[in-house]
Structures are given as C-alpha cells and as structure tokens.
Short mmCIF file of N, CA, C and O in Angstrom, two decimals:
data_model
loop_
_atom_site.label_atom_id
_atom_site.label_comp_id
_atom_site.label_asym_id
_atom_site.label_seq_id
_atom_site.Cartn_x
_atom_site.Cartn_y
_atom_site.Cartn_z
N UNK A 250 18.48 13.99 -10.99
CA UNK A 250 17.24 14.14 -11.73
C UNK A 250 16.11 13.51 -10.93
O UNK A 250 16.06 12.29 -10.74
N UNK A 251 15.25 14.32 -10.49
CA UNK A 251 14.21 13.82 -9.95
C UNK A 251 13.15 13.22 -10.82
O UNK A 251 12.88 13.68 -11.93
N UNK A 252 12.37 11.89 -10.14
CA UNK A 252 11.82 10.88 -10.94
C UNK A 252 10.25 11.34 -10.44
O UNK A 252 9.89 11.89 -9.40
N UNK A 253 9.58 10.94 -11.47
CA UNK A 253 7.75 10.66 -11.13
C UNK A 253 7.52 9.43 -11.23
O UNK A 253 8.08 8.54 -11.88
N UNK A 254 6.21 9.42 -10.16
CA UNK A 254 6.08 8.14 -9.84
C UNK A 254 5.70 7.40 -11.04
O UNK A 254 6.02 6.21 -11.07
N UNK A 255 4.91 8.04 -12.30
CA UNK A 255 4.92 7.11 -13.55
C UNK A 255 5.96 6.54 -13.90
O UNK A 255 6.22 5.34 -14.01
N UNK A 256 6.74 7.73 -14.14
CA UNK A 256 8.11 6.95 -14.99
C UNK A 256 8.64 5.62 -13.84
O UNK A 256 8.95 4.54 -14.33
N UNK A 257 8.69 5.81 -12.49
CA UNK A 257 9.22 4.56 -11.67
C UNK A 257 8.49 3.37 -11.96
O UNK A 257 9.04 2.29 -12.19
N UNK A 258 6.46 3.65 -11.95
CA UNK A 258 6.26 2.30 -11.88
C UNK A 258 6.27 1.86 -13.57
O UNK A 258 5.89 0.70 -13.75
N UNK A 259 6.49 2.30 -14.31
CA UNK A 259 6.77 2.17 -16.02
C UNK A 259 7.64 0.48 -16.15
O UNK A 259 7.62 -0.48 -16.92
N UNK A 260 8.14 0.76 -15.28
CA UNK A 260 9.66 -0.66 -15.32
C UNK A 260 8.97 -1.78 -14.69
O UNK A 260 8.51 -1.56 -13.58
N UNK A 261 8.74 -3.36 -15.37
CA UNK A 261 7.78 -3.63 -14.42
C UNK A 261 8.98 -4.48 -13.53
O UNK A 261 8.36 -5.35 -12.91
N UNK A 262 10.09 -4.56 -13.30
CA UNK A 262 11.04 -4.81 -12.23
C UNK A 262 10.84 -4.25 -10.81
O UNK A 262 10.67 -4.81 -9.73
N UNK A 263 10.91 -2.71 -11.27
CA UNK A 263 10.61 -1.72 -9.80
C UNK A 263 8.69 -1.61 -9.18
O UNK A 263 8.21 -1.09 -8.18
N UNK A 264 7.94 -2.50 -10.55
CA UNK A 264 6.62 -2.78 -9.88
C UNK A 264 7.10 -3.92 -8.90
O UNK A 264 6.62 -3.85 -7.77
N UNK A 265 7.89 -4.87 -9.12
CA UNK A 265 7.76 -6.33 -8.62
C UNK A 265 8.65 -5.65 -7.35
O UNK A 265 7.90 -5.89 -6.40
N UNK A 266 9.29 -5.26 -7.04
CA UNK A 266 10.36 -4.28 -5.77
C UNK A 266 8.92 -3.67 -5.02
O UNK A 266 8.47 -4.21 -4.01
N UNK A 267 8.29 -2.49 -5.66
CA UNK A 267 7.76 -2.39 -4.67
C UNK A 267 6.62 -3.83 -4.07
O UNK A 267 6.01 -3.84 -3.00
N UNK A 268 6.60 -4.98 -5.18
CA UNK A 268 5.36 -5.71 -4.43
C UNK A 268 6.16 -6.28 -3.84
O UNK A 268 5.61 -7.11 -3.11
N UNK A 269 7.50 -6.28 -3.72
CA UNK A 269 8.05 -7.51 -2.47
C UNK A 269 8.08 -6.63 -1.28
O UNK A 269 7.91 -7.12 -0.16
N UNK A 270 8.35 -4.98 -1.51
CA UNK A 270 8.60 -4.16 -0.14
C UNK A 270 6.99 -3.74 0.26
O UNK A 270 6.84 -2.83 1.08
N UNK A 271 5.82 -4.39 -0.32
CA UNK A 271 4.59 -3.64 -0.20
C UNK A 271 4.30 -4.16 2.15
O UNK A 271 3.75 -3.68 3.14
N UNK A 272 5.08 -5.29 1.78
CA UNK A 272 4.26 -5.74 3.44
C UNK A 272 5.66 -5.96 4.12
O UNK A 272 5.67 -6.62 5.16
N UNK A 273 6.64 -5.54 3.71
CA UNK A 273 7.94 -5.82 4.78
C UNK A 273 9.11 -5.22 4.71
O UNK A 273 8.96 -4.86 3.55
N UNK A 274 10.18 -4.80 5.00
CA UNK A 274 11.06 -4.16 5.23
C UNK A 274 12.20 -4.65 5.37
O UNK A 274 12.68 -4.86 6.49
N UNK A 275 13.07 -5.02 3.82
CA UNK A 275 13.92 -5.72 3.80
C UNK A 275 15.53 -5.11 3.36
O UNK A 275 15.57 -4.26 2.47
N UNK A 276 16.57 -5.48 3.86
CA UNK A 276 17.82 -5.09 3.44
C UNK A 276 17.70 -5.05 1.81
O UNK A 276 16.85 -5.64 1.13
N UNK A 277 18.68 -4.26 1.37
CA UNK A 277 18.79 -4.50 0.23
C UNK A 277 19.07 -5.30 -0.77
O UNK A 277 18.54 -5.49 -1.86
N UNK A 278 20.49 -5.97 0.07
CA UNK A 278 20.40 -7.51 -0.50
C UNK A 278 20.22 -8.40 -0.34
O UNK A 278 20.92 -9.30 -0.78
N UNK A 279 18.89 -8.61 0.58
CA UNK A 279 17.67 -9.13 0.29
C UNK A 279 17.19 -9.43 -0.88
O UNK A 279 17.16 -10.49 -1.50
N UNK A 280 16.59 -7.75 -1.26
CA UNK A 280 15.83 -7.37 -2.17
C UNK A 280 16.62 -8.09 -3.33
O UNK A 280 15.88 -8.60 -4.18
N UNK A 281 17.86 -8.22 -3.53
CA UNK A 281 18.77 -7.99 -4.78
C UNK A 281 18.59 -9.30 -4.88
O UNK A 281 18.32 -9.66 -6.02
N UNK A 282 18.67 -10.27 -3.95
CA UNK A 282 18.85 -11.86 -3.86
C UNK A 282 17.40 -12.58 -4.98
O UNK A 282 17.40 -13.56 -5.74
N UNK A 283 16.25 -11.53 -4.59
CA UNK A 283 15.27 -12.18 -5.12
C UNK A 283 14.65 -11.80 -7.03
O UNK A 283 13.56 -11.91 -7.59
N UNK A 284 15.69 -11.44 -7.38
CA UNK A 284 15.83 -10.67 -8.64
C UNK A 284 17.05 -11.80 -9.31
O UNK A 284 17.97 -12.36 -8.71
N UNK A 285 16.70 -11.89 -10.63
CA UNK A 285 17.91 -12.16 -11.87
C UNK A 285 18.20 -11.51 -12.41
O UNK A 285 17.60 -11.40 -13.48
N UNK A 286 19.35 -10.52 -12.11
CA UNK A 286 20.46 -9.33 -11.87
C UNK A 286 21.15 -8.94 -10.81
O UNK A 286 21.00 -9.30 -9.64
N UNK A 287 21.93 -8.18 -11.28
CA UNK A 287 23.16 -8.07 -10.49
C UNK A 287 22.55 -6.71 -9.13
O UNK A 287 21.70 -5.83 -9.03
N UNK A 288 23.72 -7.38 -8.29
CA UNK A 288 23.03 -6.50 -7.23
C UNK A 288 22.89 -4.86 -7.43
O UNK A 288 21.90 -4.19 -7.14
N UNK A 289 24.22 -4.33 -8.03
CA UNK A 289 23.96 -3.11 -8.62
C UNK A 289 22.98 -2.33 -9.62
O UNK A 289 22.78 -1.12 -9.76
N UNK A 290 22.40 -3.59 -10.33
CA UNK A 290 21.27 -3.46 -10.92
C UNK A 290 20.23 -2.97 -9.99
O UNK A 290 19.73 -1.85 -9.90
N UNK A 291 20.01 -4.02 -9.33
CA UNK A 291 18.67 -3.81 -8.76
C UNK A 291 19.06 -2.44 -7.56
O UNK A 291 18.05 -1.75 -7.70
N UNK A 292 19.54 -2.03 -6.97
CA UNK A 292 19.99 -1.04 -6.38
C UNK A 292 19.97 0.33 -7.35
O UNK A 292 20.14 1.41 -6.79
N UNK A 293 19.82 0.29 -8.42
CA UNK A 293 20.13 1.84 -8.99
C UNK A 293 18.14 1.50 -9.24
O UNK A 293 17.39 2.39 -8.85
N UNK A 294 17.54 0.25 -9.84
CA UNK A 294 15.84 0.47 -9.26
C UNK A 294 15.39 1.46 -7.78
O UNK A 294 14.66 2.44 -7.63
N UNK A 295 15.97 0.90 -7.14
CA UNK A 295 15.90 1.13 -5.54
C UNK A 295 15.84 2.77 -5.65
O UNK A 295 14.91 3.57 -5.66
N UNK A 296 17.05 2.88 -5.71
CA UNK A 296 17.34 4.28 -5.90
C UNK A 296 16.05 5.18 -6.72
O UNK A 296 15.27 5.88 -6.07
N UNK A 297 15.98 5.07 -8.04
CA UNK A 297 14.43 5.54 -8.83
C UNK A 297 13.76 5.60 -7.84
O UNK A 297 13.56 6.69 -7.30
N UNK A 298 13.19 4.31 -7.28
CA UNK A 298 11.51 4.44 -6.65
C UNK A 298 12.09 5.32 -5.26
O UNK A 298 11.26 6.15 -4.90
N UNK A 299 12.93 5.31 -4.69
CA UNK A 299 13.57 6.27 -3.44
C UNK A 299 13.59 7.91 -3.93
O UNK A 299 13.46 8.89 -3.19
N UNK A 300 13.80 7.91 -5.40
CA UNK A 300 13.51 9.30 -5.48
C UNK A 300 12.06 9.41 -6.17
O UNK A 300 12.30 10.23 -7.06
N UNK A 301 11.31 9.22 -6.24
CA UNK A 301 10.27 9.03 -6.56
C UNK A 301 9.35 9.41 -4.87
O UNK A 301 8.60 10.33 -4.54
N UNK A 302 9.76 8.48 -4.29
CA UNK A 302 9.43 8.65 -3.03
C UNK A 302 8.28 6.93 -2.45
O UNK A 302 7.82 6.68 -1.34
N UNK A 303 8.18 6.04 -3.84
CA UNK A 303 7.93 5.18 -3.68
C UNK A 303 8.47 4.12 -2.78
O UNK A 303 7.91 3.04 -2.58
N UNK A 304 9.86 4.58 -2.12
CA UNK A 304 10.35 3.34 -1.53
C UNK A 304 11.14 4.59 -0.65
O UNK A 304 11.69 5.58 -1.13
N UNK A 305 11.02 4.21 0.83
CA UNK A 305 11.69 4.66 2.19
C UNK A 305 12.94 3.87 2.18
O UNK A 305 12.78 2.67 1.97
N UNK A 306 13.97 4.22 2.34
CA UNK A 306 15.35 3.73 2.83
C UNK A 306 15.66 4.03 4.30
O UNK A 306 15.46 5.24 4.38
N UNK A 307 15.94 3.70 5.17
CA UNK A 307 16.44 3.70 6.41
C UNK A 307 17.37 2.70 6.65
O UNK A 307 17.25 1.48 6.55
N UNK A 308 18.71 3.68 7.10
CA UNK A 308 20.10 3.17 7.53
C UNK A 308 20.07 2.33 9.05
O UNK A 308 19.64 2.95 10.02
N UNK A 309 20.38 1.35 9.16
CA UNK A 309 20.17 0.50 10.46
C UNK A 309 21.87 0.06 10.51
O UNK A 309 22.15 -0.85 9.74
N UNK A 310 22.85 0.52 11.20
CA UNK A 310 24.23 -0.43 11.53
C UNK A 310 24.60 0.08 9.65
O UNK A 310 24.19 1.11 9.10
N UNK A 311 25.53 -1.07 8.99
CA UNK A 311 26.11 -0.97 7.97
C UNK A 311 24.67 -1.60 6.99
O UNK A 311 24.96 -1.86 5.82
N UNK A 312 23.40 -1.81 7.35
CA UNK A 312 22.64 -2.42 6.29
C UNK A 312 21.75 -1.08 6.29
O UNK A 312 21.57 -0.23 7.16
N UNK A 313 21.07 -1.24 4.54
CA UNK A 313 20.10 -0.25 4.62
C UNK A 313 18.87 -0.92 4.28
O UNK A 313 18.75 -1.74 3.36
N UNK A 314 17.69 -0.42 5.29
CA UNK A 314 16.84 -1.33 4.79
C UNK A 314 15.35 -0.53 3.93
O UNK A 314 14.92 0.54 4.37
N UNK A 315 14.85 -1.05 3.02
CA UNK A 315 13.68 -0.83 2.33
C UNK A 315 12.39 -1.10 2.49
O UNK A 315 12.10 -2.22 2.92
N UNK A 316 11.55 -0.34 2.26
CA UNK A 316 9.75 -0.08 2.61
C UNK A 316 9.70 0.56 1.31
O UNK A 316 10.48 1.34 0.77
N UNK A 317 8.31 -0.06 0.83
CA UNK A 317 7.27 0.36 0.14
C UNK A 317 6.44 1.81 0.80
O UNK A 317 6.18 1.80 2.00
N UNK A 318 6.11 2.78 0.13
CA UNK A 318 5.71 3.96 0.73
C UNK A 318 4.44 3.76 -0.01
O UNK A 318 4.35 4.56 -0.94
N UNK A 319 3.44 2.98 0.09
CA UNK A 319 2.35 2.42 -0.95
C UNK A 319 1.84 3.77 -1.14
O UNK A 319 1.50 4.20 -2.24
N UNK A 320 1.78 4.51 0.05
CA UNK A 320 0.50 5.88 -0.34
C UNK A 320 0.95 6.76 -1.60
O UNK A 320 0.18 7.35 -2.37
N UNK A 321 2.51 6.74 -1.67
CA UNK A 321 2.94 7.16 -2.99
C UNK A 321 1.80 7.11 -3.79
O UNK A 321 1.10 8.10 -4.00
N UNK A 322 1.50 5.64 -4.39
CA UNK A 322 0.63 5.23 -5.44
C UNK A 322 -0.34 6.25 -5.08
O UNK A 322 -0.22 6.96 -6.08
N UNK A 323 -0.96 6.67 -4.56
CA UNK A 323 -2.63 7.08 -4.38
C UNK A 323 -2.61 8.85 -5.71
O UNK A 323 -3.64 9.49 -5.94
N UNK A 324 -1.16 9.23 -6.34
CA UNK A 324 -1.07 9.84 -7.35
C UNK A 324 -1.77 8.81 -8.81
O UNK A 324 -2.80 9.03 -9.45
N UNK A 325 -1.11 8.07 -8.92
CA UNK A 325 -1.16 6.73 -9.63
C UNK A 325 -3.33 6.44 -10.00
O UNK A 325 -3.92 6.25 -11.07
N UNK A 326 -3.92 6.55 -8.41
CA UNK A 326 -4.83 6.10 -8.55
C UNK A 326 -5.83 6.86 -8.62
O UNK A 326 -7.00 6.58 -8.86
N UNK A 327 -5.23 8.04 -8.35
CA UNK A 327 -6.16 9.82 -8.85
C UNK A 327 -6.19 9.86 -9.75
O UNK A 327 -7.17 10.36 -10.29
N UNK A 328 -5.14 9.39 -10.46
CA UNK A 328 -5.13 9.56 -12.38
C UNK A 328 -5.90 8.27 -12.90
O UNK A 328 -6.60 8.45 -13.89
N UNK A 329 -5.87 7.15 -12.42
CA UNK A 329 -6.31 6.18 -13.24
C UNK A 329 -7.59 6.56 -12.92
O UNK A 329 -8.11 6.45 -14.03
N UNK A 330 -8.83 7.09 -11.86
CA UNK A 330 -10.10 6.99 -11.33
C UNK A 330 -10.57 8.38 -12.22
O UNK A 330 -11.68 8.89 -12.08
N UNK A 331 -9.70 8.81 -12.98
CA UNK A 331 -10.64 9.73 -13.65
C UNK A 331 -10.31 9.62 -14.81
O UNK A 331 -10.44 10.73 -15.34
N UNK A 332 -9.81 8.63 -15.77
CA UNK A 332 -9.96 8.03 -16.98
C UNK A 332 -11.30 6.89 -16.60
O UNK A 332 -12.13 6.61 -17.46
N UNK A 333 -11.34 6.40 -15.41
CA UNK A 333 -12.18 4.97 -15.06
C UNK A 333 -13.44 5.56 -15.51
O UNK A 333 -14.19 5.20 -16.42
N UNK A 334 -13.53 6.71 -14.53
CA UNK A 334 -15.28 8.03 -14.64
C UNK A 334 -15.46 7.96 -16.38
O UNK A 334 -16.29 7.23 -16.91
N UNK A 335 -14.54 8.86 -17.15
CA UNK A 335 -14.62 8.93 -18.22
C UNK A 335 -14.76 7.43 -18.90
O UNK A 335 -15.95 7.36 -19.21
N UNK A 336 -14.30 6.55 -19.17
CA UNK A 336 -14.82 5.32 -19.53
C UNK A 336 -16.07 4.50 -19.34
O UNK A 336 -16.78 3.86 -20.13
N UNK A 337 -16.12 4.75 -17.81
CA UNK A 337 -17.79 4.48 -17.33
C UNK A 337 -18.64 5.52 -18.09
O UNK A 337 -19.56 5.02 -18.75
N UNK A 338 -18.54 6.60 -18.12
CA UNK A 338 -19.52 7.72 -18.91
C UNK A 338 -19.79 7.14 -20.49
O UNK A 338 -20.88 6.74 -20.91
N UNK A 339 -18.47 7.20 -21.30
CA UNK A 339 -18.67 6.20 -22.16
C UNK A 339 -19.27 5.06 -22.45
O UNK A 339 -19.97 4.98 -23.45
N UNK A 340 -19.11 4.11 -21.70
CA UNK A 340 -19.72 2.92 -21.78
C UNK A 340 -21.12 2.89 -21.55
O UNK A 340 -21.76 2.03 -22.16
N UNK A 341 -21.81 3.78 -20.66
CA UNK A 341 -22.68 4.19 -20.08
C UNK A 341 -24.14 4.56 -21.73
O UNK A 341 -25.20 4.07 -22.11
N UNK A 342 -23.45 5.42 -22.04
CA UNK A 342 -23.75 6.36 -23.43
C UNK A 342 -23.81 5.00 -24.60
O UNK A 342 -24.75 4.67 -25.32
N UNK A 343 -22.99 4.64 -24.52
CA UNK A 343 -23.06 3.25 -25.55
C UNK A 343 -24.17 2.63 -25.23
O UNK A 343 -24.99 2.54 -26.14
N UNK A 344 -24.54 2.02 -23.89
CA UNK A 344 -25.60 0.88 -23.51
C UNK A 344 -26.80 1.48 -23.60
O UNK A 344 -27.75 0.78 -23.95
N UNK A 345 -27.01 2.91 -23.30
CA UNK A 345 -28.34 3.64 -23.87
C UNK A 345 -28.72 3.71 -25.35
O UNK A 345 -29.80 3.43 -25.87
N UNK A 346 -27.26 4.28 -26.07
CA UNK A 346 -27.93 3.70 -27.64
C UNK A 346 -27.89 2.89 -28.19
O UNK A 346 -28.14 2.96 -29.39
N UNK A 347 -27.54 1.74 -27.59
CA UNK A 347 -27.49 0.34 -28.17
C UNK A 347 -29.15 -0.08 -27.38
O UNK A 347 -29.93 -0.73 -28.08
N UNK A 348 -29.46 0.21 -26.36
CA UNK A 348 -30.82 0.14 -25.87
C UNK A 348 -32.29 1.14 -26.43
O UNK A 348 -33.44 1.15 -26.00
N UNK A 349 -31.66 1.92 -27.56
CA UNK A 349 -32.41 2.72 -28.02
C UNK A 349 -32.89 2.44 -29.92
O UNK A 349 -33.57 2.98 -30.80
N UNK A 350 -31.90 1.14 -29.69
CA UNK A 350 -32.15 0.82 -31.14
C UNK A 350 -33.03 -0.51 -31.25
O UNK A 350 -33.23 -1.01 -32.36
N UNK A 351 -33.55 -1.05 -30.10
CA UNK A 351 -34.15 -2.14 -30.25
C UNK A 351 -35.67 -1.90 -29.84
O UNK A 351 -36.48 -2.83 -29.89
#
C-alpha cells in the first residue's frame, strides 16, 4: 500500500525520524537506538516515510543507511501556503472592517 506524505508526517514519531535524518545519514539502528521502542517498531516507521518517499534507504555492506529526502515536504508546503494566502485574505478583510467601524 502506497503511503502519502500526509498520512507519514501525521505520526509525530516519523516527524521526529525525519528531524534526526533531516542533516545526516544514519544506520538504522542508529535511528532505532534513539527512540523508546523496539527496533522493529521504529523500522516499519522507516519503511512508511521510505514509501512515501520521505526517507532514502541505501544498502552499504550488511547496514542500511537512512536520509531525510526533505524536498519530499515541499508537497506538505504547497498545501499549507495556500490555506496561509486564504487566512491572510481573511485576516486581511477582518482588519479593514474592524478599521471601518471606528
């Protein structure tokens, strides 16, 4: 089942995954070490944001290691910047008739 990047960053576990993979490129159990859960836990996260496309996996020897694919987000921030417009428009409209009543 393929994942969207909402539903991945929804969990705020796999937010805190990608902020540890946002600047470095770490084994997995690494990643797993810095979590309270089990390593299989945090590995089926991994997995989500990997199909999502939020997180790069690359096989090195018997370790696999993890990256943040940050540009993923820039879906994330197309959607939030045009609720932002619409809110600014709003707010906008408010301060004129609140400036129109005095």
């Amino acid at each position: 089942m393929s994942q969207d990047v909402f539903q991945a960053i929804a969990d705020p576990t796999r937010r805190e995954i990608i902020d540890v993979l946002a600047g470095q490129s770490l084994p997995v159990n690494e990643v797993a070490e810095r979590f309270d859960m089990s390593r299989p836990a945090v590995s089926k996260h991994i997995k989500i944001l990997n199909e999502c496309g939020l997180v790069v996996i690359r096989k090195e020897g018997r370790k696999r290691y993890c990256r943040a694919n940050t540009q993923k987000l820039q879906e994330v921030i197309a959607w939030a910047y045009r609720y932002r417009k619409f809110w600014n428009d709003k707010l906008d409209a408010l301060e004129a008739a609140l400036l129109e009543e005095d």
